[in-house]
Amino acid sequence: MYDFDKPFMFHIELTDKCNARCVQCPRNIIEEGELKENPKLHKVEITLNQYKSIFKNYQKKTNRVSFSGNMGDPVFAKDIFDITDYTITNVLGDDGKFCNNTNGGLRSKEWWSEYGKLLKGKKHLVNFAIDGLEDTHHLYRVNTRYERVIENAKAFIEAGGRAGWSFIRFGHNQHQEEEVRARAKKFGFKN
């Protein structure tokens, strides 16, 4: 039984839509030696009104909301700005923290700057999945470009966003781990 007097934590999949074709992601299949989108995906997303109905009983009773990118990139959801704002102003309690996990390859640097402004001064962390450098990132994060992800992350950080660099170590990128750490620090990532 739930105890509504205790704070809640939520892990939300806003959508199963994504621009990337990460090799081991369940969104994708290998068919005839080619990486393709899984035809069983629903290609749906949670709207602002649906989101509000989910959280009608949790107003200011939540200490953490994480938007995950397990089956899709949360940034793909068309209501992401309004959903983020609603989460911060209505769902999270005073000590609540907001997290978003993204590949960072979608949207423009202007969009990311506005998202950073929305989150500025709030308890948050947006994790950018960047698995290597210019010559290795795209090997796993197929359909994303290192340069664009970095440009978007920098715009987010410069606008007041708090970003993390999420790095999966593979055989093809493990030799770059120290350089990744150095760049993350140089560009203003918090971790």
mmCIF file of C-alpha atoms in Angstrom:
data_model
loop_
_atom_site.group_PDB
_atom_site.id
_atom_site.type_symbol
_atom_site.label_atom_id
_atom_site.label_comp_id
_atom_site.label_asym_id
_atom_site.label_seq_id
_atom_site.Cartn_x
_atom_site.Cartn_y
_atom_site.Cartn_z
ATOM 1 C CA MET A 1 0.000 0.000 0.000
ATOM 2 C CA TYR A 2 1.227 3.484 -0.800
ATOM 3 C CA ASP A 3 1.873 5.941 1.973
ATOM 4 C CA PHE A 4 0.780 9.288 0.522
ATOM 5 C CA ASP A 5 2.558 11.129 3.330
ATOM 6 C CA LYS A 6 5.974 10.040 2.040
ATOM 7 C CA PRO A 7 7.590 11.650 -1.018
ATOM 8 C CA PHE A 8 7.460 9.758 -4.285
ATOM 9 C CA MET A 9 10.005 9.155 -7.035
ATOM 10 C CA PHE A 10 8.946 8.649 -10.646
ATOM 11 C CA HIS A 11 10.789 7.325 -13.679
ATOM 12 C CA ILE A 12 8.830 8.386 -16.774
ATOM 13 C CA GLU A 13 9.086 7.327 -20.401
ATOM 14 C CA LEU A 14 7.468 10.268 -22.203
ATOM 15 C CA THR A 15 7.752 8.676 -25.632
ATOM 16 C CA ASP A 16 9.100 5.769 -27.621
ATOM 17 C CA LYS A 17 10.196 8.116 -30.436
ATOM 18 C CA CYS A 18 13.869 8.772 -31.004
ATOM 19 C CA ASN A 19 16.212 10.138 -33.638
ATOM 20 C CA ALA A 20 19.073 7.757 -32.788
ATOM 21 C CA ARG A 21 19.583 4.138 -33.747
ATOM 22 C CA CYS A 22 21.726 2.976 -30.851
ATOM 23 C CA VAL A 23 22.984 -0.478 -31.672
ATOM 24 C CA GLN A 24 21.850 -2.288 -28.498
ATOM 25 C CA CYS A 25 18.634 -0.324 -27.918
ATOM 26 C CA PRO A 26 15.419 -2.386 -27.913
ATOM 27 C CA ARG A 27 13.940 0.244 -30.254
ATOM 28 C CA ASN A 28 16.065 -1.272 -32.987
ATOM 29 C CA ILE A 29 16.553 -4.638 -34.622
ATOM 30 C CA ILE A 30 19.145 -6.025 -36.970
ATOM 31 C CA GLU A 31 17.480 -7.426 -40.040
ATOM 32 C CA GLU A 32 19.481 -8.881 -42.929
ATOM 33 C CA GLY A 33 22.619 -7.316 -41.445
ATOM 34 C CA GLU A 34 21.075 -3.833 -41.321
ATOM 35 C CA LEU A 35 20.109 -1.795 -38.254
ATOM 36 C CA LYS A 36 16.418 -0.890 -38.503
ATOM 37 C CA GLU A 37 13.704 0.528 -36.275
ATOM 38 C CA ASN A 38 11.675 -2.126 -34.469
ATOM 39 C CA PRO A 39 8.275 -2.337 -36.248
ATOM 40 C CA LYS A 40 6.562 -3.117 -32.907
ATOM 41 C CA LEU A 41 7.094 0.425 -31.620
ATOM 42 C CA HIS A 42 3.910 2.386 -31.001
ATOM 43 C CA LYS A 43 5.480 5.789 -31.800
ATOM 44 C CA VAL A 44 3.406 7.549 -29.161
ATOM 45 C CA GLU A 45 4.052 10.137 -26.488
ATOM 46 C CA ILE A 46 2.441 11.445 -23.333
ATOM 47 C CA THR A 47 0.660 14.756 -23.832
ATOM 48 C CA LEU A 48 0.534 17.536 -21.252
ATOM 49 C CA ASN A 49 -3.085 16.714 -20.370
ATOM 50 C CA GLN A 50 -2.284 13.023 -19.911
ATOM 51 C CA TYR A 51 0.707 13.937 -17.781
ATOM 52 C CA LYS A 52 -1.402 16.219 -15.593
ATOM 53 C CA SER A 53 -3.934 13.436 -15.044
ATOM 54 C CA ILE A 54 -1.175 11.012 -14.019
ATOM 55 C CA PHE A 55 0.107 13.433 -11.378
ATOM 56 C CA LYS A 56 -3.143 14.870 -10.051
ATOM 57 C CA ASN A 57 -2.681 13.029 -6.716
ATOM 58 C CA TYR A 58 1.023 13.788 -6.349
ATOM 59 C CA GLN A 59 1.076 17.577 -6.291
ATOM 60 C CA LYS A 60 4.129 18.746 -4.321
ATOM 61 C CA LYS A 61 4.542 15.218 -2.894
ATOM 62 C CA THR A 62 7.355 14.082 -5.160
ATOM 63 C CA ASN A 63 11.061 14.410 -4.507
ATOM 64 C CA ARG A 64 12.335 13.184 -7.880
ATOM 65 C CA VAL A 65 11.072 12.885 -11.440
ATOM 66 C CA SER A 66 13.348 11.375 -14.074
ATOM 67 C CA PHE A 67 12.529 11.418 -17.761
ATOM 68 C CA SER A 68 14.226 8.377 -19.190
ATOM 69 C CA GLY A 69 15.475 7.542 -22.613
ATOM 70 C CA ASN A 70 15.178 3.772 -22.399
ATOM 71 C CA MET A 71 12.715 3.439 -25.285
ATOM 72 C CA GLY A 72 12.708 6.956 -26.662
ATOM 73 C CA ASP A 73 14.279 10.349 -26.175
ATOM 74 C CA PRO A 74 12.158 12.572 -23.876
ATOM 75 C CA VAL A 75 13.144 15.634 -25.915
ATOM 76 C CA PHE A 76 11.167 14.140 -28.825
ATOM 77 C CA ALA A 77 7.876 14.710 -26.948
ATOM 78 C CA LYS A 78 6.196 17.785 -28.405
ATOM 79 C CA ASP A 79 4.952 18.947 -24.964
ATOM 80 C CA ILE A 80 8.360 18.588 -23.278
ATOM 81 C CA PHE A 81 8.613 22.284 -22.329
ATOM 82 C CA ASP A 82 5.160 22.392 -20.757
ATOM 83 C CA ILE A 83 5.591 18.993 -19.104
ATOM 84 C CA THR A 84 8.958 20.047 -17.647
ATOM 85 C CA ASP A 85 7.507 23.319 -16.362
ATOM 86 C CA TYR A 86 4.482 21.530 -14.882
ATOM 87 C CA THR A 87 6.769 19.003 -13.176
ATOM 88 C CA ILE A 88 8.867 21.714 -11.554
ATOM 89 C CA THR A 89 6.002 23.990 -10.504
ATOM 90 C CA ASN A 90 3.326 21.447 -9.541
ATOM 91 C CA VAL A 91 4.669 17.923 -9.059
ATOM 92 C CA LEU A 92 7.973 18.342 -7.250
ATOM 93 C CA GLY A 93 8.090 19.300 -3.610
ATOM 94 C CA ASP A 94 10.368 22.045 -2.321
ATOM 95 C CA ASP A 95 13.392 19.721 -2.214
ATOM 96 C CA GLY A 96 12.462 17.884 -5.407
ATOM 97 C CA LYS A 97 14.886 17.255 -8.248
ATOM 98 C CA PHE A 98 14.186 16.934 -11.965
ATOM 99 C CA CYS A 99 16.301 14.759 -14.286
ATOM 100 C CA ASN A 100 16.190 14.256 -18.026
ATOM 101 C CA ASN A 101 18.217 11.751 -20.042
ATOM 102 C CA THR A 102 18.773 12.529 -23.715
ATOM 103 C CA ASN A 103 21.116 11.778 -26.588
ATOM 104 C CA GLY A 104 21.175 15.541 -27.195
ATOM 105 C CA GLY A 105 21.201 15.189 -30.977
ATOM 106 C CA LEU A 106 17.672 16.411 -31.539
ATOM 107 C CA ARG A 107 16.613 20.060 -31.689
ATOM 108 C CA SER A 108 18.667 23.188 -32.316
ATOM 109 C CA LYS A 109 21.111 25.000 -30.062
ATOM 110 C CA GLU A 110 18.477 27.761 -29.764
ATOM 111 C CA TRP A 111 15.960 25.230 -28.482
ATOM 112 C CA TRP A 112 18.498 23.929 -25.960
ATOM 113 C CA SER A 113 19.256 27.456 -24.822
ATOM 114 C CA GLU A 114 15.559 28.028 -24.086
ATOM 115 C CA TYR A 115 15.386 24.716 -22.220
ATOM 116 C CA GLY A 116 18.378 25.793 -20.137
ATOM 117 C CA LYS A 117 16.630 29.066 -19.308
ATOM 118 C CA LEU A 118 13.518 27.143 -18.234
ATOM 119 C CA LEU A 119 15.562 25.057 -15.789
ATOM 120 C CA LYS A 120 17.937 27.768 -14.583
ATOM 121 C CA GLY A 121 17.897 28.042 -10.804
ATOM 122 C CA LYS A 122 15.900 24.818 -10.373
ATOM 123 C CA LYS A 123 17.220 21.551 -8.933
ATOM 124 C CA HIS A 124 17.855 19.576 -12.093
ATOM 125 C CA LEU A 125 20.301 17.585 -14.169
ATOM 126 C CA VAL A 126 20.054 16.839 -17.874
ATOM 127 C CA ASN A 127 22.285 13.910 -18.829
ATOM 128 C CA PHE A 128 23.607 13.981 -22.379
ATOM 129 C CA ALA A 129 24.565 10.519 -23.695
ATOM 130 C CA ILE A 130 27.892 11.132 -25.414
ATOM 131 C CA ASP A 131 29.779 7.896 -25.965
ATOM 132 C CA GLY A 132 33.144 9.029 -27.218
ATOM 133 C CA LEU A 133 34.555 11.861 -29.260
ATOM 134 C CA GLU A 134 34.325 13.010 -32.879
ATOM 135 C CA ASP A 135 35.595 9.716 -34.291
ATOM 136 C CA THR A 136 33.775 7.241 -32.003
ATOM 137 C CA HIS A 137 30.530 8.715 -30.620
ATOM 138 C CA HIS A 138 28.486 7.818 -33.709
ATOM 139 C CA LEU A 139 29.581 4.166 -33.670
ATOM 140 C CA TYR A 140 27.046 3.410 -30.931
ATOM 141 C CA ARG A 141 24.798 6.511 -31.085
ATOM 142 C CA VAL A 142 23.994 5.954 -34.762
ATOM 143 C CA ASN A 143 22.274 8.943 -36.445
ATOM 144 C CA THR A 144 23.694 11.453 -33.953
ATOM 145 C CA ARG A 145 26.694 13.691 -34.498
ATOM 146 C CA TYR A 146 29.178 14.483 -31.738
ATOM 147 C CA GLU A 147 29.590 18.093 -32.898
ATOM 148 C CA ARG A 148 25.848 18.777 -32.774
ATOM 149 C CA VAL A 149 25.382 17.140 -29.372
ATOM 150 C CA ILE A 150 28.252 19.193 -27.927
ATOM 151 C CA GLU A 151 26.870 22.380 -29.514
ATOM 152 C CA ASN A 152 23.448 21.682 -27.967
ATOM 153 C CA ALA A 153 24.897 20.815 -24.563
ATOM 154 C CA LYS A 154 27.012 23.977 -24.521
ATOM 155 C CA ALA A 155 23.969 26.121 -25.394
ATOM 156 C CA PHE A 156 22.033 24.459 -22.561
ATOM 157 C CA ILE A 157 24.861 25.010 -20.065
ATOM 158 C CA GLU A 158 25.484 28.617 -21.114
ATOM 159 C CA ALA A 159 21.765 29.389 -20.588
ATOM 160 C CA GLY A 160 21.913 28.163 -16.989
ATOM 161 C CA GLY A 161 21.281 24.444 -17.419
ATOM 162 C CA ARG A 162 23.053 21.864 -15.314
ATOM 163 C CA ALA A 163 24.338 19.034 -17.544
ATOM 164 C CA GLY A 164 25.947 15.650 -17.047
ATOM 165 C CA TRP A 165 28.005 13.768 -19.640
ATOM 166 C CA SER A 166 26.877 10.134 -19.695
ATOM 167 C CA PHE A 167 29.562 7.912 -21.218
ATOM 168 C CA ILE A 168 29.247 4.198 -21.910
ATOM 169 C CA ARG A 169 32.642 2.559 -22.111
ATOM 170 C CA PHE A 170 33.105 0.301 -25.144
ATOM 171 C CA GLY A 171 36.181 -1.291 -26.677
ATOM 172 C CA HIS A 172 36.158 1.343 -29.413
ATOM 173 C CA ASN A 173 36.070 4.375 -27.077
ATOM 174 C CA GLN A 174 37.645 3.341 -23.765
ATOM 175 C CA HIS A 175 40.977 4.880 -24.771
ATOM 176 C CA GLN A 176 39.195 8.279 -24.879
ATOM 177 C CA GLU A 177 37.844 8.265 -21.339
ATOM 178 C CA GLU A 178 40.397 10.706 -19.898
ATOM 179 C CA GLU A 179 39.954 13.111 -22.823
ATOM 180 C CA VAL A 180 36.169 12.870 -22.336
ATOM 181 C CA ARG A 181 36.609 13.805 -18.666
ATOM 182 C CA ALA A 182 38.810 16.759 -19.615
ATOM 183 C CA ARG A 183 36.348 18.034 -22.207
ATOM 184 C CA ALA A 184 33.389 17.585 -19.884
ATOM 185 C CA LYS A 185 35.130 19.772 -17.307
ATOM 186 C CA LYS A 186 36.216 22.322 -19.941
ATOM 187 C CA PHE A 187 32.678 22.621 -21.402
ATOM 188 C CA GLY A 188 31.038 23.028 -17.977
ATOM 189 C CA PHE A 189 29.392 19.637 -17.438
ATOM 190 C CA LYS A 190 28.749 19.001 -13.732
ATOM 191 C CA ASN A 191 29.736 15.336 -13.933
#
